[in-house]
PDB file of C-alpha atoms and ligand atoms in Angstrom:
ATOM      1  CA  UNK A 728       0.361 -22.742  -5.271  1.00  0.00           C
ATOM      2  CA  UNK A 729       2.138 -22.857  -8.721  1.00  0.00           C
ATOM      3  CA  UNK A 730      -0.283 -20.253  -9.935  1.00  0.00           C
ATOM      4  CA  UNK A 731      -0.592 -18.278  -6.809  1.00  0.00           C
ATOM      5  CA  UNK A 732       1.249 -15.386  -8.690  1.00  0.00           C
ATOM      6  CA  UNK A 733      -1.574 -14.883 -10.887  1.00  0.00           C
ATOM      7  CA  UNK A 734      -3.667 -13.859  -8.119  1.00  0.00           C
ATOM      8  CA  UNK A 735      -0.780 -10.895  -7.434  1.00  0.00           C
ATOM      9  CA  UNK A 736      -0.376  -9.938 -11.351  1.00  0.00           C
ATOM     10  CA  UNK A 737      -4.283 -10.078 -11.595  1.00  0.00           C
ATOM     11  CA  UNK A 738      -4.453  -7.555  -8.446  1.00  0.00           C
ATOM     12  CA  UNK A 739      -1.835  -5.351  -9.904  1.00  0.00           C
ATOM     13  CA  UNK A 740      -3.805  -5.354 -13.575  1.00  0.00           C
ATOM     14  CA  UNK A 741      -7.461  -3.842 -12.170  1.00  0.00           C
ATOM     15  CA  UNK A 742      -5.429  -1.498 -10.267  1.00  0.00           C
ATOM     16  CA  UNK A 743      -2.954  -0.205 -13.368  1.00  0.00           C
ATOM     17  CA  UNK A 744      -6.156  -0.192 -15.676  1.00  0.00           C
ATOM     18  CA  UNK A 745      -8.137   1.764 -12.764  1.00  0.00           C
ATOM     19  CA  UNK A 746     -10.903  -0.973 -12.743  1.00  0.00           C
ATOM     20  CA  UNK A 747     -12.044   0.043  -9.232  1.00  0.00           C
ATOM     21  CA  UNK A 748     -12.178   4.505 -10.046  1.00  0.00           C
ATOM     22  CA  UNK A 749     -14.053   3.334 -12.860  1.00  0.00           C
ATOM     23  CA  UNK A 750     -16.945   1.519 -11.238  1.00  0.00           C
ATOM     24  CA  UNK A 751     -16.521   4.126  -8.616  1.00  0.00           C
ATOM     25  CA  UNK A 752     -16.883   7.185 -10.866  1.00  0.00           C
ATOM     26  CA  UNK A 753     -19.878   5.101 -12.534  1.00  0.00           C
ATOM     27  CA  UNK A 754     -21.483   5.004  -9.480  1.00  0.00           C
ATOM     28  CA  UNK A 755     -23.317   1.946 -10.165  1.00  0.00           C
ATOM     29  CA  UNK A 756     -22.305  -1.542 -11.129  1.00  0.00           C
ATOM     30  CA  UNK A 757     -21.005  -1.600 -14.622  1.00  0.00           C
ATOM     31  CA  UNK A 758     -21.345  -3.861 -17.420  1.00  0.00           C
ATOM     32  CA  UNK A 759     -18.917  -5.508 -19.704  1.00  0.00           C
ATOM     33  CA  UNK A 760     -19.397  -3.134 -22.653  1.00  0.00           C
ATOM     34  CA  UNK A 761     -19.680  -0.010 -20.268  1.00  0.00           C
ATOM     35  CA  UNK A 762     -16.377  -1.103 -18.966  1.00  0.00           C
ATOM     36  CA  UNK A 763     -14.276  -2.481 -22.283  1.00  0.00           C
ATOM     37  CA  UNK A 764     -15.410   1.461 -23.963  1.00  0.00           C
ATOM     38  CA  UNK A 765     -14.242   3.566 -21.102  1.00  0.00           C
ATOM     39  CA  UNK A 766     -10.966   1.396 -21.272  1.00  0.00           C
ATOM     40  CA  UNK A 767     -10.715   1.429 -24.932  1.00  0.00           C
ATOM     41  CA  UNK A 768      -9.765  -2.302 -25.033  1.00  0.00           C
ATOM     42  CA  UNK A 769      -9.654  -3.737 -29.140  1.00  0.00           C
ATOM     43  CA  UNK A 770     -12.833  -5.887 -29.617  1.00  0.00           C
ATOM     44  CA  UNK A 771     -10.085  -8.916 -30.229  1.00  0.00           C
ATOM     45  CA  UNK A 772      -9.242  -8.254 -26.456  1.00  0.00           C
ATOM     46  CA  UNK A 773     -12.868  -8.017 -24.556  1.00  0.00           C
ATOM     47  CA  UNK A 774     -13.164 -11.818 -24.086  1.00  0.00           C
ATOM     48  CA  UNK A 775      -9.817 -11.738 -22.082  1.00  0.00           C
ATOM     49  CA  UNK A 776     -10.929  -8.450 -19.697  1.00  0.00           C
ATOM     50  CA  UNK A 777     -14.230 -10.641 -19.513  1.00  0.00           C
ATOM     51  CA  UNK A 778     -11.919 -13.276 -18.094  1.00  0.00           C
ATOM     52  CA  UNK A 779      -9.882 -11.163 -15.700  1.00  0.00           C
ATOM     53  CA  UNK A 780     -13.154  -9.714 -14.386  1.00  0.00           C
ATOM     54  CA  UNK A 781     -14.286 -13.230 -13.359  1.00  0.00           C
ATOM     55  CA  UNK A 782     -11.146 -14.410 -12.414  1.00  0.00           C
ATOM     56  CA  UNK A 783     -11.215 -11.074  -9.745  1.00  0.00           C
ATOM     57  CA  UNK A 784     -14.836 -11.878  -8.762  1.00  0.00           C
ATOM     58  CA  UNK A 785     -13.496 -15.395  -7.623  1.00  0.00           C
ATOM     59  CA  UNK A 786     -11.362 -13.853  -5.530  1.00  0.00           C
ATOM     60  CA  UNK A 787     -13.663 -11.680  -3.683  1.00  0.00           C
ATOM     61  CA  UNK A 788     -12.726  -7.955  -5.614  1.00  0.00           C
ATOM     62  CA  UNK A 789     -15.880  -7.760  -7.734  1.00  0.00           C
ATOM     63  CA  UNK A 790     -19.403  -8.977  -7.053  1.00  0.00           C
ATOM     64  CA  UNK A 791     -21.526 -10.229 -10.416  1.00  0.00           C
ATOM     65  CA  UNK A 792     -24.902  -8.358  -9.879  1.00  0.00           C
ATOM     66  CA  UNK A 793     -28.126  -8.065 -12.155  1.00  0.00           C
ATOM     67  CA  UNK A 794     -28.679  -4.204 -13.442  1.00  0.00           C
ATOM     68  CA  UNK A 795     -31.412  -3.436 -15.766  1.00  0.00           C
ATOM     69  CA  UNK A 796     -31.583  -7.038 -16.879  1.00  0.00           C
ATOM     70  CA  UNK A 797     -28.070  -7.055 -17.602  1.00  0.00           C
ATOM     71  CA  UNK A 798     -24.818  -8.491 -15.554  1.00  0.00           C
ATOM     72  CA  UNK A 799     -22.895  -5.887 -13.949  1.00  0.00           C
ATOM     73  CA  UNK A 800     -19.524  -5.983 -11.813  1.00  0.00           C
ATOM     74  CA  UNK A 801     -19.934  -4.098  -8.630  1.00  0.00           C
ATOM     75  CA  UNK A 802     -16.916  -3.183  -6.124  1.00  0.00           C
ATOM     76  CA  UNK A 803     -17.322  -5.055  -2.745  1.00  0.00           C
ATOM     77  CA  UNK A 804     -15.553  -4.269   0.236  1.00  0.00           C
ATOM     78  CA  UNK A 805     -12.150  -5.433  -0.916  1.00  0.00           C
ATOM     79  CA  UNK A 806     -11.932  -3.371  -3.900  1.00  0.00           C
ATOM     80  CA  UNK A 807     -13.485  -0.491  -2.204  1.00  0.00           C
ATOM     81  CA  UNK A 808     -10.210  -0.279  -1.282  1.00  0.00           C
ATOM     82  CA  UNK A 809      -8.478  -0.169  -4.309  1.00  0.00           C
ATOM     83  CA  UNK A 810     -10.322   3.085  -5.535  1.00  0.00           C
ATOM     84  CA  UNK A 811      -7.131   5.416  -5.937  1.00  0.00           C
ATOM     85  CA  UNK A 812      -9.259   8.573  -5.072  1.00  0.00           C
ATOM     86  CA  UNK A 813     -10.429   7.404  -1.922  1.00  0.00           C
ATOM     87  CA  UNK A 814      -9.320   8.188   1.174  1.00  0.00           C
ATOM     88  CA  UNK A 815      -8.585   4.577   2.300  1.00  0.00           C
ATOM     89  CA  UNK A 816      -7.120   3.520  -0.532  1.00  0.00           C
ATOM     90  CA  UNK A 817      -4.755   0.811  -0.581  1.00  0.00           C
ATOM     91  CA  UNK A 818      -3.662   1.042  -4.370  1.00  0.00           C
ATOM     92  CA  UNK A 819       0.031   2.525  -3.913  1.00  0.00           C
ATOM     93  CA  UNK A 820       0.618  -0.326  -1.392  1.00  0.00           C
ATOM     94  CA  UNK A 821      -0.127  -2.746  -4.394  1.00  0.00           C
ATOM     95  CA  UNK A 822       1.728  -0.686  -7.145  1.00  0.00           C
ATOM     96  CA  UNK A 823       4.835  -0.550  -4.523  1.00  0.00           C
ATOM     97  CA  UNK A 824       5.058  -4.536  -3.488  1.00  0.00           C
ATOM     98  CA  UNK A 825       3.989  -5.575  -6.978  1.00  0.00           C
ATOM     99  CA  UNK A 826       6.597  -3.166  -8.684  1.00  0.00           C
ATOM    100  CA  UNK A 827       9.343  -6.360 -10.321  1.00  0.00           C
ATOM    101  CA  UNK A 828      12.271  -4.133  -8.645  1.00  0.00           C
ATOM    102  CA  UNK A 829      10.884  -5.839  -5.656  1.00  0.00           C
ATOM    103  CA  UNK A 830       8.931  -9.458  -6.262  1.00  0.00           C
ATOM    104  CA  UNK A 831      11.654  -9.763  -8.795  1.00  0.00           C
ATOM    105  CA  UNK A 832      13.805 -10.663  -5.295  1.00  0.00           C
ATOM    106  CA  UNK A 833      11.716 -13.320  -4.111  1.00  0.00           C
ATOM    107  CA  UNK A 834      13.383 -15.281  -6.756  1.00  0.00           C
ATOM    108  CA  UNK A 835      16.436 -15.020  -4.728  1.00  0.00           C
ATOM    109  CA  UNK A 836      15.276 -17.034  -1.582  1.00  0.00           C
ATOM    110  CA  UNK A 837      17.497 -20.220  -2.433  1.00  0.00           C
ATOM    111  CA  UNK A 838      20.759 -17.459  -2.851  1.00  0.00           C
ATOM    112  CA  UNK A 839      19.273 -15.964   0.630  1.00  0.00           C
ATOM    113  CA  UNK A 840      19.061 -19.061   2.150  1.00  0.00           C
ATOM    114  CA  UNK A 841      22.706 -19.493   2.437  1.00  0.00           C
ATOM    115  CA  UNK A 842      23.951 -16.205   3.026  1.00  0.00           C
ATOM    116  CA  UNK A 843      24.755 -16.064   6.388  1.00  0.00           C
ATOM    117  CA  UNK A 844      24.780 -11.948   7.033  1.00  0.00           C
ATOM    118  CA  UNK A 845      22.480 -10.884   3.768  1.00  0.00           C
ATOM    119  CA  UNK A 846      19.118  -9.984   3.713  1.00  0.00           C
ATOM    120  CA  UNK A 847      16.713 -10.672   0.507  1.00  0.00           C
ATOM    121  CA  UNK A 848      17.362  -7.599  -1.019  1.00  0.00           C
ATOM    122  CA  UNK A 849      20.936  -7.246  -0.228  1.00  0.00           C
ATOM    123  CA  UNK A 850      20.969 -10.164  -2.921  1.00  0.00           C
ATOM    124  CA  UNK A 851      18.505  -8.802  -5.103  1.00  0.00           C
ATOM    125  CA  UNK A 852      19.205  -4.990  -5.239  1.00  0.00           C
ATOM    126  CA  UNK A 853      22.903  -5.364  -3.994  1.00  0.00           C
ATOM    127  CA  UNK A 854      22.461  -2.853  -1.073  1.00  0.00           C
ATOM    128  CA  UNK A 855      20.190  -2.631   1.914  1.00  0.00           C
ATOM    129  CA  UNK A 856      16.481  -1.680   0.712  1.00  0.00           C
ATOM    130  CA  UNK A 857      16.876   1.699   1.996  1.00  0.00           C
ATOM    131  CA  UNK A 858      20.157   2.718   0.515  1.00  0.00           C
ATOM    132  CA  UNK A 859      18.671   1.435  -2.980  1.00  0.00           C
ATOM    133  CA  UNK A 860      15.471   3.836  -2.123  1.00  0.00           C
ATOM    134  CA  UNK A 861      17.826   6.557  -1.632  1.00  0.00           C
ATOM    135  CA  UNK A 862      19.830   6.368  -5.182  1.00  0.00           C
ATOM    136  CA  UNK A 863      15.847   5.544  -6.919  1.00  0.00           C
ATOM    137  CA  UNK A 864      13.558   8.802  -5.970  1.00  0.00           C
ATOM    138  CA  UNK A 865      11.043   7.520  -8.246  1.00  0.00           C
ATOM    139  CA  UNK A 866      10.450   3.844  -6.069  1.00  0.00           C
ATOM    140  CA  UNK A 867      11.564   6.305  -3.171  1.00  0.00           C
ATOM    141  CA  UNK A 868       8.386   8.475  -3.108  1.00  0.00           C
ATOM    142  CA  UNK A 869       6.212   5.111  -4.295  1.00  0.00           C
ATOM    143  CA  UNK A 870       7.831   3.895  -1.073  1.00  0.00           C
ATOM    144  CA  UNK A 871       6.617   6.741   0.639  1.00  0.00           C
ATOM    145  CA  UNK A 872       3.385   6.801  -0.463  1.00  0.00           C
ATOM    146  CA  UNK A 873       2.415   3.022  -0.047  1.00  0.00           C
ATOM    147  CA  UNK A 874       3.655   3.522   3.483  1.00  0.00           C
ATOM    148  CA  UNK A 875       1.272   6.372   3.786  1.00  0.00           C
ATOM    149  CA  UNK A 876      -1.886   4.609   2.203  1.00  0.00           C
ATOM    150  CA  UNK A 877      -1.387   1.620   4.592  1.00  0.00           C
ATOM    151  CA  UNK A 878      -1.268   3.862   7.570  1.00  0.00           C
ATOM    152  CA  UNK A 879      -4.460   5.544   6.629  1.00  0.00           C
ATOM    153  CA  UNK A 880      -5.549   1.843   8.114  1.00  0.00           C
ATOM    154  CA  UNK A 881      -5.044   3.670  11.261  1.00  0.00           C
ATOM    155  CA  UNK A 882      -7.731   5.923  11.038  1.00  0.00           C
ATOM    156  CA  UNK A 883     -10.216   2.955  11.376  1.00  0.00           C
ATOM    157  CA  UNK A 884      -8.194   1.525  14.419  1.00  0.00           C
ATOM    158  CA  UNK A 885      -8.456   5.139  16.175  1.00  0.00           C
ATOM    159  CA  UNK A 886     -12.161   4.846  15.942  1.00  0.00           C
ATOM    160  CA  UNK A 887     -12.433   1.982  18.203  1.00  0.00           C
ATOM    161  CA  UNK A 888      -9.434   1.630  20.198  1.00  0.00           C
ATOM    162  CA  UNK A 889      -8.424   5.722  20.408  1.00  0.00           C
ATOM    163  CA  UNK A 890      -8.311   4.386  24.562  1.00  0.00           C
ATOM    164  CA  UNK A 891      -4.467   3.418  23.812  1.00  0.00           C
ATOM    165  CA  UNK A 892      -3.306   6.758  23.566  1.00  0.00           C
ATOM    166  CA  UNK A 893      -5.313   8.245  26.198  1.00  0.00           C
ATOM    167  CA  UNK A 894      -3.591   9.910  29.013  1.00  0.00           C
ATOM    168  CA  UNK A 895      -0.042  10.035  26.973  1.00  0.00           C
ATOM    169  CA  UNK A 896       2.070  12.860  26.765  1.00  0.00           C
ATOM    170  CA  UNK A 897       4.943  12.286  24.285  1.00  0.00           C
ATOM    171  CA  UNK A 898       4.933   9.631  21.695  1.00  0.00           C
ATOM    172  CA  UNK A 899       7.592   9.019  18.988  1.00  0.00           C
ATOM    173  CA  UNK A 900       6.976   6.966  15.778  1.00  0.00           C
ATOM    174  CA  UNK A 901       9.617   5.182  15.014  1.00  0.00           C
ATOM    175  CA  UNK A 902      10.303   4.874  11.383  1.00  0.00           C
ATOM    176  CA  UNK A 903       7.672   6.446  11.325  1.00  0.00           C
ATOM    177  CA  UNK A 904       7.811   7.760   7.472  1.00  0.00           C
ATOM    178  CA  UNK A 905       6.339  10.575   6.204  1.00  0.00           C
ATOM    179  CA  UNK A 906       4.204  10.627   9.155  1.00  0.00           C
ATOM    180  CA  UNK A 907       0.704   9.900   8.482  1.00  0.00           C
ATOM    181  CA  UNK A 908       0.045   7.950  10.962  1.00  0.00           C
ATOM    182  CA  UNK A 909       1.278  10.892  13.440  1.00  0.00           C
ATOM    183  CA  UNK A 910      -0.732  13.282  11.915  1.00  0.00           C
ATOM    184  CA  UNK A 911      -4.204  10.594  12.290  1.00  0.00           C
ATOM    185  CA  UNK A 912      -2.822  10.291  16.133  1.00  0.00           C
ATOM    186  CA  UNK A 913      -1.572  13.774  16.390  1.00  0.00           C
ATOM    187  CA  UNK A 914      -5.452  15.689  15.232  1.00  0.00           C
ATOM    188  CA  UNK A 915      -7.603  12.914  17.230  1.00  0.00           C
ATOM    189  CA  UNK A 916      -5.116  13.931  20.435  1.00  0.00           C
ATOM    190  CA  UNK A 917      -4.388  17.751  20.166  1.00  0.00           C
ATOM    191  CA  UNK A 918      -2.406  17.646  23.862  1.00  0.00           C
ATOM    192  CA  UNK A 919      -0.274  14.878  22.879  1.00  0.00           C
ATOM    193  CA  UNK A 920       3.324  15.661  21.183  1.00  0.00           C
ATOM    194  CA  UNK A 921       4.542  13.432  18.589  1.00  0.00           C
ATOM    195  CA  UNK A 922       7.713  12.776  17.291  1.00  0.00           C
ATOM    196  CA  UNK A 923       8.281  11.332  14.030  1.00  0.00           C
ATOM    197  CA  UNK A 924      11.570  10.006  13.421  1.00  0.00           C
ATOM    198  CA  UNK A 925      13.053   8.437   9.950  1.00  0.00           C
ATOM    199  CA  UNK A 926      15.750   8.469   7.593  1.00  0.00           C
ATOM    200  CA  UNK A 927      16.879  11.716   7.223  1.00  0.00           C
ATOM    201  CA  UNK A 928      15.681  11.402   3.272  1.00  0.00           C
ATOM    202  CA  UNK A 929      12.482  10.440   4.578  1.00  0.00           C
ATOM    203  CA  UNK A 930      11.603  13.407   6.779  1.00  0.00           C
ATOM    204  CA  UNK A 931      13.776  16.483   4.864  1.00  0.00           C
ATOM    205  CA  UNK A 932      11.559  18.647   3.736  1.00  0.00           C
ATOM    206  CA  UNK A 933       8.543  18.389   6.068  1.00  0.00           C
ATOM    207  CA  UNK A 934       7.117  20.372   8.468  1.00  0.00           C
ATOM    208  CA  UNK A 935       5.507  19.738  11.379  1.00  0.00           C
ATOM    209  CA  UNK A 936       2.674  21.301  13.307  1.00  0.00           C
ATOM    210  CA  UNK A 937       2.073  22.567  16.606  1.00  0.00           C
ATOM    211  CA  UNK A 938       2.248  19.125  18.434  1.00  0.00           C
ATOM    212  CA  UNK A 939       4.520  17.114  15.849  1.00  0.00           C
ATOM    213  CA  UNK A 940       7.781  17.142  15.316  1.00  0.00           C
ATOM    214  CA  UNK A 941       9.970  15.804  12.536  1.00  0.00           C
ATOM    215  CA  UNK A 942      13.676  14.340  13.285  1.00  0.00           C
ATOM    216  CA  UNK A 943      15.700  12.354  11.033  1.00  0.00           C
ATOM    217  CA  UNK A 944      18.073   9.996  12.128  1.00  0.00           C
ATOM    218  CA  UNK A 945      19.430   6.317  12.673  1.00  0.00           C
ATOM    219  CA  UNK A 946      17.174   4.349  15.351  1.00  0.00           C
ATOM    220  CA  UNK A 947      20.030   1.614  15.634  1.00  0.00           C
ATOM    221  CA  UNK A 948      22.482   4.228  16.811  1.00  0.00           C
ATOM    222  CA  UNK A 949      19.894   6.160  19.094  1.00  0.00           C
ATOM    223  CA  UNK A 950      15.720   7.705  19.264  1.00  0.00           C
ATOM    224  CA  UNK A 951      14.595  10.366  20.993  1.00  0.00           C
ATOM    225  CA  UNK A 952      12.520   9.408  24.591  1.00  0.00           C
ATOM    226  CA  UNK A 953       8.966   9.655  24.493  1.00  0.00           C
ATOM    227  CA  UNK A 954       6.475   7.968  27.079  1.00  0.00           C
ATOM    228  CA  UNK A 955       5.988   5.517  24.101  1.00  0.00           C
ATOM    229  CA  UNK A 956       7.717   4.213  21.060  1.00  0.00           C
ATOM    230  CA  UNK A 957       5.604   3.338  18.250  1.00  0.00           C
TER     231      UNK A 957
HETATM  232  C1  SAM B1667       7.583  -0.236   7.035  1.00  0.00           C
HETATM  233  S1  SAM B1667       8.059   1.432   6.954  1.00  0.00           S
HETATM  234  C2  SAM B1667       6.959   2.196   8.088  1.00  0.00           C
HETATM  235  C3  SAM B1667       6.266   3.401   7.497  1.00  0.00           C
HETATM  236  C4  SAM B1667       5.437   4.251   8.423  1.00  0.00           C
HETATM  237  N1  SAM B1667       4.738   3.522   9.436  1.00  0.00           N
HETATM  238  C5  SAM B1667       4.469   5.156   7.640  1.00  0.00           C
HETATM  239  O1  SAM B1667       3.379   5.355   8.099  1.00  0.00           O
HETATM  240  O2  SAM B1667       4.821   5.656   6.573  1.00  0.00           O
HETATM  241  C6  SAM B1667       9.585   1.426   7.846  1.00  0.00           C
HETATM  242  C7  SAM B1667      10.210   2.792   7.985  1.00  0.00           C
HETATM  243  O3  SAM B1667      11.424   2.626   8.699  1.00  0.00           O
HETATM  244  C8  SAM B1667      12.353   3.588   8.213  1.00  0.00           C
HETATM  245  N2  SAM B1667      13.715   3.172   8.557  1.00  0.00           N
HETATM  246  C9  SAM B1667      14.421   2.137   8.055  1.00  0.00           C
HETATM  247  N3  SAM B1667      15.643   2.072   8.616  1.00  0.00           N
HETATM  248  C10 SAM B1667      15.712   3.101   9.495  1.00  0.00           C
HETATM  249  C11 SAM B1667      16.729   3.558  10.397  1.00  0.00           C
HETATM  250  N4  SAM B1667      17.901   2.933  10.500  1.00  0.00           N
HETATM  251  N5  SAM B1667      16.461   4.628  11.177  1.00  0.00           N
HETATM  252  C12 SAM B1667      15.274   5.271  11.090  1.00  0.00           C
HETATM  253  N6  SAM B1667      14.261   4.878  10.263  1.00  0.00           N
HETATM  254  C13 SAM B1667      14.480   3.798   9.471  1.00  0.00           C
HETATM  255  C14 SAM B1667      12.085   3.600   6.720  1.00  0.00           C
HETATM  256  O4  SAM B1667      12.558   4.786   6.101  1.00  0.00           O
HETATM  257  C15 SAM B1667      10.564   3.454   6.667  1.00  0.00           C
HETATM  258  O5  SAM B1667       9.941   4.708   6.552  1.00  0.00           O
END
């Protein structure tokens, strides 16, 4: 476990460099000299990307595959995921939990420990996690948009469980961000109307469509009554 961090920073690494769009775009596997030129890496440094492509291929991101007589890295179904121009891409969820602002907390958990009313990032940030996303637009809309990419999940769910919304008539997504799991729910069930509700920083701004419905608010002082609450 000492090193488990590694695993994290390595994660974060392929997707800052854009390892996965580039064996994407190559659109076959890609060897170590294909890949060091595209990233322009100094010959001193091509050992060490050798390294971090192995190191990723132990954990399951990259598969080592024969091409032409030559070892290639190929995406497998984990860093399929990671291709930023994808539609299920998971890549803003990793540049928002890996960003320090945040795993810089986790070195707080002895100080969290014994604080009786405080949450981790009370300590850390020295406000509730959504009054520091307020006063930060920049973490605010990587927020947003890590929030979004994991919902996309849901588009994979609807395709074998869309039974769960059948027959429904008014849903509301609580905290339900920018909405894109509404919007997945909302086009697979046109008859259905969903209500989104957030932050009011969250939702100003959007519009809705002809069966969803955008409404900012608190849900610890009150939410507005649907047949189900997401
Ligand atoms: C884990 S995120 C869920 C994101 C959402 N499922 C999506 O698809 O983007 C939790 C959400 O709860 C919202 N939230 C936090 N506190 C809230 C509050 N008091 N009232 C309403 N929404 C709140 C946040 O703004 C955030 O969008």
């Amino acid at each position: 476990h000492l090193y488990a961090f590694i695993d994290s920073m390595c994660l974060k690494c392929i997707v800052e460099l854009g390892i996965p769009d580039i064996i994407h775009n190559h659109g076959q596997p890609i060897t170590l000299p294909e890949l060091v030129s595209i990233l322009q890496i100094p010959p001193a440094k091509v050992s060490q990307v050798q390294s971090l492509m192995r190191y990723l291929e132990h954990n399951g991101f990259f598969e080592r595959v024969r091409i032409h007589e030559k070892e290639a890295y190929a995406l497998t179904a984990a860093s399929e995921l990671l291709v930023k121009s994808c539609e299920l891409s998971l890549a803003p969820m990793i540049e928002f939990v890996l960003d320090p602002t945040l795993s810089n907390s986790f070195h707080q958990l002895k100080k969290w420990v014994y604080e009786k009313d405080l949450t981790l990032f009370d300590i850390s940030l020295g406000s509730h996690l959504w009054d520091f996303l307020n006063k930060n637009p920049a973490l605010n809309k990587s927020f947003n948009e890590a929030m979004a990419s994991d919902s996309q999940m849901m588009n994979l769910a609807l395709r074998d469980c869309n039974w769960v919304f059948q027959g429904l008539e008014f849903i509301v997504d609580v905290g339900g961000g920018t909405g894109t799991t509404a919007k997945i729910i909302c086009e697979a069930f046109p008859n259905l109307k969903c209500i989104v509700f957030d932050r009011p920083q969250v939702i100003e701004n959007l519009s809705g469509s002809n069966n969803l419905t955008y409404v900012g608010g608190d849900m610890f002082k009150s939410i507005p009554k649907a047949d189900v609450i997401l």
